[in-house]
Amino acid sequence: MAGKGICSFTAAAMHIPTLIARKREGEQLSSSEIQNLISGYTLGEVPDYQMAAFAMAVYFQGMTPAEVAALTRAMMASGDCFSHRPGHPAVVDKHSTGGIGDKVSLILAPLVACTGCWVPMVSGRGLGITGGTLDKLESIPGFNVNVSLADAAAQMDKLGVVMMGQTERFCPADKKLYALRDVTGTVPSIALITASIMSKKLAESLDRLVLDVKFGSGAFMQTKADAEALAASMIAVGQEMGVEVHAVLNPMSEPQGRAVGNSLEVIEALACLESGGPADLRKIVIDLAEKIAGVSREELERLLDDGSARSRFDQLVAAQGGNPADLPNLAKIHQAPYIREVCAGHAGTVSQVHAGFIGQAALELGAGRAKASDGVDFAVGFDQLVKVGETLEAGQTMCRIHARTLEELEMAQASVIRAVLFS
Ligand code: URA
């Protein structure tokens, strides 16, 4: 894995306040100006306060497609990139803009590796109400997500899949800028989100990428129009950089599957890898995998049903420090002190399971983090959640809550009652 080091530069050669002011007035910046700004920021020559002002100018003025591509390229080149060996198979990945109960990566990565593609999946942690793949993986005892690019290369040669976090040397400009945006009110900018997501994905040196762009109460993008704009922006950058990018828009109005919470979601992902699990989860996995794997839906279904994908997941767990024998015991390994069934008070057909309310309740149970430095509790959350369209009798289970304390359990129960509506 060769690295692309950061270009040596010279923020000094550029007058940063002028650059910020030009962006503030809506001027288009050149690629080299953007490249120099990002290099200077990565090296510490451009301070956080100037970068924050620049991010706010971008937030209000936006960027042209050429500027977004230049920003993405500069952030990608701020650290090391994957450099796959000659003759490698197709290198593919999926990125989701994040949702509630979204455990698709845990299934899709080993599944697509079974088709012969390589999947070097660099994922993130949960922040706010949306969960993160790394937290879910770490609920498997021993699972190590801190993998160097050299070890990732060796693992891909052996297994065709690695699931890891962003290292210090992988898109460091994004790491710094994302933390800054988080505290300066500049996260929800389509230009900045595009560059942040695509720089990390393109640093994987992909041939094909599928984007799962969520919209709705449990997603970053609240409306379909915003999700479409984000998808178009990410596709444009991918095309400009020679990568085949597909985007699939998916509503996130109800949670994905029936489980929300770290180990609870791994358990549900295992069910899907064993040819079961909720129908909506299996469908979205196959919808997304089909875009990048280069095989038919039937073949993907076969790989889920005949145990191939499950066996690849076991190999992945073993390669990254876990013990596959722990997987069937996750419910015992992470048993919350309080587990309660919430039952329907009357009969009816479910018309809403509000993803935002369930995500917020899972966060408050301890499954997520309010700020980046918080830890997560692997045991807590929800499972056996009802789905929209299901008909329940009075007394039938709407979900189970897994909580650390009785107070948190009561809080979560109130949220479930608010989230689930009957027609
Ligand atoms: N995920 C990222 O990696 N970056 C963003 O800006 C938003 C979501």
GROMACS .gro file of C-alpha atoms and ligand atoms in nm:
model
  431
    1MET     CA    1   0.000   0.000   0.000
    2ALA     CA    2   0.186   0.301  -0.117
    3GLY     CA    3   0.097   0.633   0.038
    4LYS     CA    4   0.034   0.957  -0.135
    5GLY     CA    5   0.191   1.206   0.098
    6ILE     CA    6   0.068   1.552   0.148
    7CYS     CA    7   0.202   1.804  -0.099
    8SER     CA    8   0.448   2.040   0.052
    9PHE     CA    9   0.314   2.385   0.034
   10THR     CA   10   0.285   2.720   0.137
   11ALA     CA   11  -0.018   2.869   0.287
   12ALA     CA   12   0.214   3.164   0.330
   13ALA     CA   13   0.215   3.214  -0.047
   14MET     CA   14  -0.159   3.274  -0.036
   15HIS     CA   15  -0.339   3.541   0.164
   16ILE     CA   16  -0.594   3.329   0.349
   17PRO     CA   17  -0.820   3.617   0.467
   18THR     CA   18  -0.856   3.725   0.103
   19LEU     CA   19  -0.942   3.371  -0.002
   20ILE     CA   20  -1.208   3.349   0.270
   21ALA     CA   21  -1.351   3.687   0.171
   22ARG     CA   22  -1.367   3.584  -0.195
   23LYS     CA   23  -1.560   3.271  -0.104
   24ARG     CA   24  -1.783   3.478   0.125
   25GLU     CA   25  -1.871   3.694  -0.178
   26GLY     CA   26  -1.955   3.384  -0.385
   27GLU     CA   27  -1.646   3.377  -0.607
   28GLN     CA   28  -1.528   3.049  -0.755
   29LEU     CA   29  -1.185   2.944  -0.626
   30SER     CA   30  -0.932   2.766  -0.843
   31SER     CA   31  -0.823   2.405  -0.784
   32SER     CA   32  -0.477   2.515  -0.679
   33GLU     CA   33  -0.617   2.765  -0.427
   34ILE     CA   34  -0.831   2.492  -0.272
   35GLN     CA   35  -0.543   2.245  -0.279
   36ASN     CA   36  -0.314   2.495  -0.106
   37LEU     CA   37  -0.575   2.580   0.156
   38ILE     CA   38  -0.627   2.213   0.246
   39SER     CA   39  -0.255   2.136   0.247
   40GLY     CA   40  -0.193   2.434   0.473
   41TYR     CA   41  -0.474   2.328   0.705
   42THR     CA   42  -0.347   1.970   0.726
   43LEU     CA   43   0.003   2.092   0.809
   44GLY     CA   44  -0.128   2.331   1.075
   45GLU     CA   45  -0.025   2.643   0.881
   46VAL     CA   46  -0.388   2.748   0.836
   47PRO     CA   47  -0.543   2.772   1.184
   48ASP     CA   48  -0.883   2.634   1.283
   49TYR     CA   49  -1.039   2.981   1.308
   50GLN     CA   50  -0.962   3.057   0.943
   51MET     CA   51  -1.082   2.715   0.830
   52ALA     CA   52  -1.404   2.761   1.032
   53ALA     CA   53  -1.466   3.094   0.859
   54PHE     CA   54  -1.400   2.931   0.523
   55ALA     CA   55  -1.642   2.645   0.604
   56MET     CA   56  -1.911   2.899   0.699
   57ALA     CA   57  -1.855   3.089   0.372
   58VAL     CA   58  -1.899   2.759   0.185
   59TYR     CA   59  -2.207   2.681   0.392
   60PHE     CA   60  -2.375   3.002   0.273
   61GLN     CA   61  -2.234   3.032  -0.080
   62GLY     CA   62  -2.199   2.667  -0.180
   63MET     CA   63  -1.938   2.549  -0.428
   64THR     CA   64  -1.941   2.477  -0.798
   65PRO     CA   65  -1.899   2.110  -0.904
   66ALA     CA   66  -1.539   2.190  -1.005
   67GLU     CA   67  -1.468   2.336  -0.659
   68VAL     CA   68  -1.626   2.036  -0.483
   69ALA     CA   69  -1.414   1.801  -0.695
   70ALA     CA   70  -1.099   2.001  -0.612
   71LEU     CA   71  -1.184   1.998  -0.241
   72THR     CA   72  -1.248   1.622  -0.251
   73ARG     CA   73  -0.922   1.558  -0.433
   74ALA     CA   74  -0.725   1.776  -0.192
   75MET     CA   75  -0.873   1.605   0.114
   76MET     CA   76  -0.816   1.261  -0.037
   77ALA     CA   77  -0.452   1.347  -0.110
   78SER     CA   78  -0.394   1.487   0.241
   79GLY     CA   79  -0.291   1.138   0.358
   80ASP     CA   80  -0.237   0.782   0.240
   81CYS     CA   81  -0.458   0.608  -0.015
   82PHE     CA   82  -0.505   0.241  -0.088
   83SER     CA   83  -0.288   0.133  -0.378
   84HIS     CA   84  -0.404  -0.211  -0.488
   85ARG     CA   85  -0.162  -0.464  -0.632
   86PRO     CA   86  -0.148  -0.502  -1.012
   87GLY     CA   87  -0.409  -0.743  -1.147
   88HIS     CA   88  -0.643  -0.689  -0.852
   89PRO     CA   89  -1.011  -0.777  -0.891
   90ALA     CA   90  -1.275  -0.503  -0.907
   91VAL     CA   91  -1.254  -0.290  -0.592
   92VAL     CA   92  -1.598  -0.181  -0.472
   93ASP     CA   93  -1.770  -0.032  -0.170
   94LYS     CA   94  -2.093   0.107  -0.035
   95HIS     CA   95  -2.148   0.422   0.166
   96SER     CA   96  -2.460   0.504   0.359
   97THR     CA   97  -2.536   0.856   0.471
   98GLY     CA   98  -2.651   0.699   0.797
   99GLY     CA   99  -2.975   0.597   0.954
  100ILE     CA  100  -3.142   0.424   1.247
  101GLY     CA  101  -3.080   0.049   1.269
  102ASP     CA  102  -2.867   0.058   0.954
  103LYS     CA  103  -2.659  -0.258   0.976
  104VAL     CA  104  -2.635  -0.311   0.598
  105SER     CA  105  -2.253  -0.287   0.585
  106LEU     CA  106  -2.211  -0.587   0.817
  107ILE     CA  107  -2.393  -0.804   0.565
  108LEU     CA  108  -2.303  -0.640   0.236
  109ALA     CA  109  -1.923  -0.637   0.280
  110PRO     CA  110  -1.877  -1.015   0.326
  111LEU     CA  111  -2.154  -1.088   0.074
  112VAL     CA  112  -1.992  -0.883  -0.202
  113ALA     CA  113  -1.648  -1.028  -0.119
  114CYS     CA  114  -1.800  -1.372  -0.195
  115THR     CA  115  -1.860  -1.257  -0.554
  116GLY     CA  116  -1.486  -1.211  -0.608
  117CYS     CA  117  -1.474  -0.831  -0.564
  118TRP     CA  118  -1.250  -0.664  -0.309
  119VAL     CA  119  -1.423  -0.455  -0.041
  120PRO     CA  120  -1.187  -0.227   0.156
  121MET     CA  121  -1.456  -0.073   0.374
  122VAL     CA  122  -1.347   0.227   0.583
  123SER     CA  123  -1.636   0.315   0.816
  124GLY     CA  124  -1.718   0.560   1.090
  125ARG     CA  125  -1.857   0.570   1.442
  126GLY     CA  126  -2.206   0.671   1.541
  127LEU     CA  127  -2.267   1.034   1.621
  128GLY     CA  128  -2.600   1.176   1.732
  129ILE     CA  129  -2.897   0.953   1.657
  130THR     CA  130  -2.737   0.757   1.373
  131GLY     CA  131  -2.530   0.449   1.456
  132GLY     CA  132  -2.185   0.365   1.322
  133THR     CA  133  -2.050   0.042   1.176
  134LEU     CA  134  -1.733   0.053   1.388
  135ASP     CA  135  -1.930   0.059   1.714
  136LYS     CA  136  -2.138  -0.236   1.598
  137LEU     CA  137  -1.829  -0.436   1.499
  138GLU     CA  138  -1.663  -0.359   1.833
  139SER     CA  139  -1.951  -0.527   2.014
  140ILE     CA  140  -1.788  -0.850   1.890
  141PRO     CA  141  -1.529  -0.919   2.161
  142GLY     CA  142  -1.175  -0.862   2.033
  143PHE     CA  143  -1.275  -0.718   1.696
  144ASN     CA  144  -1.003  -0.473   1.596
  145VAL     CA  145  -1.100  -0.188   1.364
  146ASN     CA  146  -0.760  -0.017   1.386
  147VAL     CA  147  -0.597  -0.173   1.084
  148SER     CA  148  -0.298  -0.027   0.899
  149LEU     CA  149  -0.317   0.004   0.521
  150ALA     CA  150  -0.044  -0.263   0.491
  151ASP     CA  151  -0.241  -0.511   0.703
  152ALA     CA  152  -0.558  -0.422   0.514
  153ALA     CA  153  -0.383  -0.505   0.186
  154ALA     CA  154  -0.270  -0.843   0.315
  155GLN     CA  155  -0.619  -0.921   0.444
  156MET     CA  156  -0.782  -0.826   0.115
  157ASP     CA  157  -0.548  -1.058  -0.071
  158LYS     CA  158  -0.659  -1.341   0.160
  159LEU     CA  159  -1.028  -1.265   0.221
  160GLY     CA  160  -1.127  -0.989  -0.022
  161VAL     CA  161  -1.269  -0.780   0.261
  162VAL     CA  162  -1.155  -0.560   0.547
  163MET     CA  163  -1.374  -0.344   0.776
  164MET     CA  164  -1.177  -0.072   0.946
  165GLY     CA  165  -1.173   0.282   1.080
  166GLN     CA  166  -1.010   0.595   0.943
  167THR     CA  167  -0.647   0.595   1.061
  168GLU     CA  168  -0.446   0.908   1.145
  169ARG     CA  169  -0.290   0.887   0.799
  170PHE     CA  170  -0.613   0.833   0.605
  171CYS     CA  171  -0.773   1.162   0.489
  172PRO     CA  172  -0.635   1.360   0.786
  173ALA     CA  173  -0.774   1.685   0.639
  174ASP     CA  174  -1.125   1.538   0.660
  175LYS     CA  175  -1.067   1.417   1.015
  176LYS     CA  176  -0.968   1.768   1.126
  177LEU     CA  177  -1.229   1.949   0.921
  178TYR     CA  178  -1.515   1.719   1.024
  179ALA     CA  179  -1.437   1.778   1.393
  180LEU     CA  180  -1.428   2.153   1.326
  181ARG     CA  181  -1.757   2.150   1.132
  182ASP     CA  182  -1.918   1.957   1.414
  183VAL     CA  183  -1.858   2.249   1.655
  184THR     CA  184  -1.910   2.541   1.416
  185GLY     CA  185  -2.254   2.469   1.274
  186THR     CA  186  -2.117   2.384   0.929
  187VAL     CA  187  -2.199   2.013   0.900
  188PRO     CA  188  -2.512   2.042   0.681
  189SER     CA  189  -2.346   2.179   0.367
  190ILE     CA  190  -2.385   1.963   0.057
  191ALA     CA  191  -2.044   2.069  -0.075
  192LEU     CA  192  -1.868   1.988   0.254
  193ILE     CA  193  -2.057   1.661   0.308
  194THR     CA  194  -1.977   1.551  -0.047
  195ALA     CA  195  -1.606   1.623  -0.011
  196SER     CA  196  -1.593   1.459   0.332
  197ILE     CA  197  -1.764   1.137   0.227
  198MET     CA  198  -1.614   1.108  -0.120
  199SER     CA  199  -1.255   1.185  -0.014
  200LYS     CA  200  -1.262   0.884   0.220
  201LYS     CA  201  -1.431   0.656  -0.030
  202LEU     CA  202  -1.207   0.759  -0.319
  203ALA     CA  203  -0.897   0.711  -0.101
  204GLU     CA  204  -0.997   0.342  -0.107
  205SER     CA  205  -0.905   0.358  -0.481
  206LEU     CA  206  -1.237   0.211  -0.592
  207ASP     CA  207  -1.366   0.099  -0.929
  208ARG     CA  208  -1.732   0.113  -0.825
  209LEU     CA  209  -1.920   0.273  -0.537
  210VAL     CA  210  -2.285   0.259  -0.438
  211LEU     CA  211  -2.429   0.534  -0.221
  212ASP     CA  212  -2.725   0.465   0.004
  213VAL     CA  213  -2.864   0.814   0.046
  214LYS     CA  214  -3.124   0.823   0.322
  215PHE     CA  215  -3.389   1.083   0.379
  216GLY     CA  216  -3.655   1.127   0.647
  217SER     CA  217  -3.689   1.168   1.021
  218GLY     CA  218  -3.402   0.931   1.102
  219ALA     CA  219  -3.157   1.068   0.844
  220PHE     CA  220  -2.917   1.351   0.794
  221MET     CA  221  -3.119   1.474   0.494
  222GLN     CA  222  -3.475   1.536   0.604
  223THR     CA  223  -3.628   1.573   0.257
  224LYS     CA  224  -3.606   1.372  -0.061
  225ALA     CA  225  -3.509   1.687  -0.254
  226ASP     CA  226  -3.204   1.739  -0.029
  227ALA     CA  227  -3.110   1.371  -0.062
  228GLU     CA  228  -3.133   1.402  -0.441
  229ALA     CA  229  -2.910   1.708  -0.438
  230LEU     CA  230  -2.652   1.530  -0.221
  231ALA     CA  231  -2.664   1.219  -0.442
  232ALA     CA  232  -2.617   1.430  -0.758
  233SER     CA  233  -2.322   1.611  -0.603
  234MET     CA  234  -2.150   1.285  -0.496
  235ILE     CA  235  -2.212   1.122  -0.836
  236ALA     CA  236  -2.062   1.425  -1.013
  237VAL     CA  237  -1.745   1.406  -0.803
  238GLY     CA  238  -1.714   1.030  -0.858
  239GLN     CA  239  -1.750   1.073  -1.234
  240GLU     CA  240  -1.497   1.350  -1.241
  241MET     CA  241  -1.253   1.117  -1.063
  242GLY     CA  242  -1.318   0.820  -1.291
  243VAL     CA  243  -1.516   0.604  -1.047
  244GLU     CA  244  -1.848   0.443  -1.137
  245VAL     CA  245  -2.088   0.576  -0.874
  246HIS     CA  246  -2.449   0.466  -0.824
  247ALA     CA  247  -2.687   0.630  -0.581
  248VAL     CA  248  -2.998   0.472  -0.434
  249LEU     CA  249  -3.235   0.696  -0.239
  250ASN     CA  250  -3.394   0.520   0.057
  251PRO     CA  251  -3.648   0.658   0.302
  252MET     CA  252  -3.546   0.649   0.667
  253SER     CA  253  -3.886   0.719   0.815
  254GLU     CA  254  -3.891   0.389   1.011
  255PRO     CA  255  -3.582   0.207   1.142
  256GLN     CA  256  -3.406  -0.042   0.916
  257GLY     CA  257  -3.498  -0.395   1.022
  258ARG     CA  258  -3.627  -0.460   1.372
  259ALA     CA  259  -3.320  -0.393   1.587
  260VAL     CA  260  -3.152  -0.068   1.692
  261GLY     CA  261  -2.841  -0.079   1.915
  262ASN     CA  262  -2.493  -0.216   1.865
  263SER     CA  263  -2.488  -0.587   1.958
  264LEU     CA  264  -2.863  -0.614   1.885
  265GLU     CA  265  -2.793  -0.502   1.528
  266VAL     CA  266  -2.505  -0.748   1.489
  267ILE     CA  267  -2.741  -1.026   1.599
  268GLU     CA  268  -2.992  -0.916   1.334
  269ALA     CA  269  -2.718  -0.893   1.070
  270LEU     CA  270  -2.616  -1.251   1.155
  271ALA     CA  271  -2.976  -1.363   1.101
  272CYS     CA  272  -2.967  -1.203   0.756
  273LEU     CA  273  -2.633  -1.372   0.683
  274GLU     CA  274  -2.803  -1.699   0.779
  275SER     CA  275  -3.076  -1.645   0.518
  276GLY     CA  276  -3.327  -1.498   0.766
  277GLY     CA  277  -3.377  -1.156   0.922
  278PRO     CA  278  -3.631  -0.887   0.836
  279ALA     CA  279  -3.742  -0.864   0.473
  280ASP     CA  280  -3.666  -0.490   0.440
  281LEU     CA  281  -3.308  -0.548   0.553
  282ARG     CA  282  -3.244  -0.833   0.310
  283LYS     CA  283  -3.398  -0.633   0.026
  284ILE     CA  284  -3.185  -0.324   0.076
  285VAL     CA  285  -2.867  -0.533   0.109
  286ILE     CA  286  -2.940  -0.700  -0.225
  287ASP     CA  287  -3.052  -0.373  -0.391
  288LEU     CA  288  -2.721  -0.209  -0.301
  289ALA     CA  289  -2.495  -0.509  -0.358
  290GLU     CA  290  -2.643  -0.560  -0.704
  291LYS     CA  291  -2.514  -0.218  -0.814
  292ILE     CA  292  -2.151  -0.300  -0.743
  293ALA     CA  293  -2.100  -0.677  -0.736
  294GLY     CA  294  -2.140  -0.753  -1.106
  295VAL     CA  295  -2.355  -1.063  -1.040
  296SER     CA  296  -2.731  -1.121  -1.051
  297ARG     CA  297  -2.973  -1.079  -0.762
  298GLU     CA  298  -3.028  -1.456  -0.772
  299GLU     CA  299  -2.658  -1.516  -0.717
  300LEU     CA  300  -2.653  -1.270  -0.424
  301GLU     CA  301  -2.955  -1.447  -0.274
  302ARG     CA  302  -2.781  -1.782  -0.315
  303LEU     CA  303  -2.469  -1.653  -0.136
  304LEU     CA  304  -2.684  -1.538   0.156
  305ASP     CA  305  -2.887  -1.860   0.165
  306ASP     CA  306  -2.611  -2.120   0.129
  307GLY     CA  307  -2.396  -1.988   0.415
  308SER     CA  308  -2.117  -1.845   0.194
  309ALA     CA  309  -2.158  -1.486   0.317
  310ARG     CA  310  -2.191  -1.601   0.677
  311SER     CA  311  -1.875  -1.804   0.651
  312ARG     CA  312  -1.689  -1.503   0.502
  313PHE     CA  313  -1.810  -1.292   0.795
  314ASP     CA  314  -1.668  -1.553   1.037
  315GLN     CA  315  -1.334  -1.537   0.854
  316LEU     CA  316  -1.340  -1.157   0.871
  317VAL     CA  317  -1.407  -1.167   1.246
  318ALA     CA  318  -1.123  -1.415   1.300
  319ALA     CA  319  -0.882  -1.212   1.082
  320GLN     CA  320  -0.952  -0.896   1.284
  321GLY     CA  321  -0.904  -1.044   1.630
  322GLY     CA  322  -1.249  -1.177   1.718
  323ASN     CA  323  -1.365  -1.531   1.779
  324PRO     CA  324  -1.645  -1.654   1.550
  325ALA     CA  325  -1.754  -1.889   1.830
  326ASP     CA  326  -1.869  -1.579   2.023
  327LEU     CA  327  -2.116  -1.476   1.753
  328PRO     CA  328  -2.404  -1.706   1.852
  329ASN     CA  329  -2.359  -1.591   2.215
  330LEU     CA  330  -2.370  -1.214   2.165
  331ALA     CA  331  -2.708  -1.181   2.338
  332LYS     CA  332  -2.559  -1.338   2.652
  333ILE     CA  333  -2.227  -1.157   2.626
  334HIS     CA  334  -2.409  -0.821   2.614
  335GLN     CA  335  -2.715  -0.874   2.825
  336ALA     CA  336  -2.868  -0.547   2.949
  337PRO     CA  337  -2.980  -0.545   3.316
  338TYR     CA  338  -3.339  -0.460   3.217
  339ILE     CA  339  -3.523  -0.612   2.922
  340ARG     CA  340  -3.891  -0.533   2.881
  341GLU     CA  341  -4.150  -0.612   2.616
  342VAL     CA  342  -4.372  -0.319   2.521
  343CYS     CA  343  -4.716  -0.443   2.416
  344ALA     CA  344  -4.988  -0.284   2.204
  345GLY     CA  345  -5.271  -0.139   2.416
  346HIS     CA  346  -5.524  -0.206   2.140
  347ALA     CA  347  -5.552  -0.385   1.806
  348GLY     CA  348  -5.463  -0.203   1.484
  349THR     CA  349  -5.237  -0.172   1.182
  350VAL     CA  350  -4.910   0.010   1.234
  351SER     CA  351  -4.899   0.332   1.031
  352GLN     CA  352  -4.576   0.482   1.167
  353VAL     CA  353  -4.260   0.381   1.355
  354HIS     CA  354  -4.088   0.719   1.381
  355ALA     CA  355  -3.720   0.656   1.313
  356GLY     CA  356  -3.611   0.988   1.468
  357PHE     CA  357  -3.786   0.915   1.800
  358ILE     CA  358  -3.648   0.560   1.815
  359GLY     CA  359  -3.298   0.683   1.726
  360GLN     CA  360  -3.313   0.952   1.995
  361ALA     CA  361  -3.433   0.698   2.253
  362ALA     CA  362  -3.154   0.456   2.156
  363LEU     CA  363  -2.904   0.739   2.199
  364GLU     CA  364  -3.045   0.819   2.545
  365LEU     CA  365  -3.035   0.449   2.641
  366GLY     CA  366  -2.659   0.470   2.577
  367ALA     CA  367  -2.635   0.301   2.235
  368GLY     CA  368  -2.498   0.617   2.071
  369ARG     CA  369  -2.287   0.916   2.160
  370ALA     CA  370  -2.385   1.280   2.190
  371LYS     CA  371  -2.026   1.394   2.132
  372ALA     CA  372  -1.734   1.224   1.962
  373SER     CA  373  -1.547   1.149   2.288
  374ASP     CA  374  -1.839   0.957   2.449
  375GLY     CA  375  -1.836   0.577   2.480
  376VAL     CA  376  -2.125   0.352   2.377
  377ASP     CA  377  -2.303   0.069   2.558
  378PHE     CA  378  -2.311  -0.239   2.334
  379ALA     CA  379  -2.606  -0.405   2.512
  380VAL     CA  380  -2.880  -0.143   2.503
  381GLY     CA  381  -3.139  -0.054   2.242
  382PHE     CA  382  -3.446  -0.209   2.084
  383ASP     CA  383  -3.529  -0.536   1.911
  384GLN     CA  384  -3.842  -0.711   1.785
  385LEU     CA  385  -3.965  -0.369   1.664
  386VAL     CA  386  -4.291  -0.370   1.472
  387LYS     CA  387  -4.289  -0.259   1.109
  388VAL     CA  388  -4.524  -0.025   0.928
  389GLY     CA  389  -4.811  -0.221   0.773
  390GLU     CA  390  -4.816  -0.498   1.035
  391THR     CA  391  -5.140  -0.568   1.219
  392LEU     CA  392  -5.122  -0.633   1.592
  393GLU     CA  393  -5.375  -0.764   1.842
  394ALA     CA  394  -5.405  -0.594   2.182
  395GLY     CA  395  -5.126  -0.730   2.403
  396GLN     CA  396  -4.895  -0.828   2.117
  397THR     CA  397  -4.532  -0.716   2.135
  398MET     CA  398  -4.445  -0.382   1.970
  399CYS     CA  399  -4.077  -0.413   2.066
  400ARG     CA  400  -3.836  -0.509   2.342
  401ILE     CA  401  -3.632  -0.246   2.522
  402HIS     CA  402  -3.283  -0.328   2.655
  403ALA     CA  403  -3.181  -0.074   2.921
  404ARG     CA  404  -2.920  -0.010   3.189
  405THR     CA  405  -3.159   0.135   3.446
  406LEU     CA  406  -3.530   0.139   3.520
  407GLU     CA  407  -3.544   0.516   3.462
  408GLU     CA  408  -3.393   0.478   3.114
  409LEU     CA  409  -3.628   0.191   3.043
  410GLU     CA  410  -3.933   0.405   3.132
  411MET     CA  411  -3.802   0.690   2.918
  412ALA     CA  412  -3.756   0.455   2.622
  413GLN     CA  413  -4.103   0.307   2.670
  414ALA     CA  414  -4.256   0.656   2.650
  415SER     CA  415  -4.060   0.715   2.328
  416VAL     CA  416  -4.189   0.390   2.175
  417ILE     CA  417  -4.545   0.489   2.254
  418ARG     CA  418  -4.485   0.825   2.085
  419ALA     CA  419  -4.306   0.665   1.787
  420VAL     CA  420  -4.552   0.387   1.702
  421LEU     CA  421  -4.887   0.496   1.560
  422PHE     CA  422  -5.178   0.276   1.453
  423SER     CA  423  -5.419   0.357   1.176
  424URA     N1  424  -2.033   1.160   0.704
  424URA     C1  425  -1.909   1.205   0.674
  424URA     O1  426  -1.815   1.127   0.668
  424URA     N2  427  -1.893   1.335   0.652
  424URA     C2  428  -1.993   1.424   0.656
  424URA     O2  429  -1.971   1.541   0.635
  424URA     C3  430  -2.121   1.376   0.688
  424URA     C4  431  -2.139   1.243   0.710
   0.00000   0.00000   0.00000
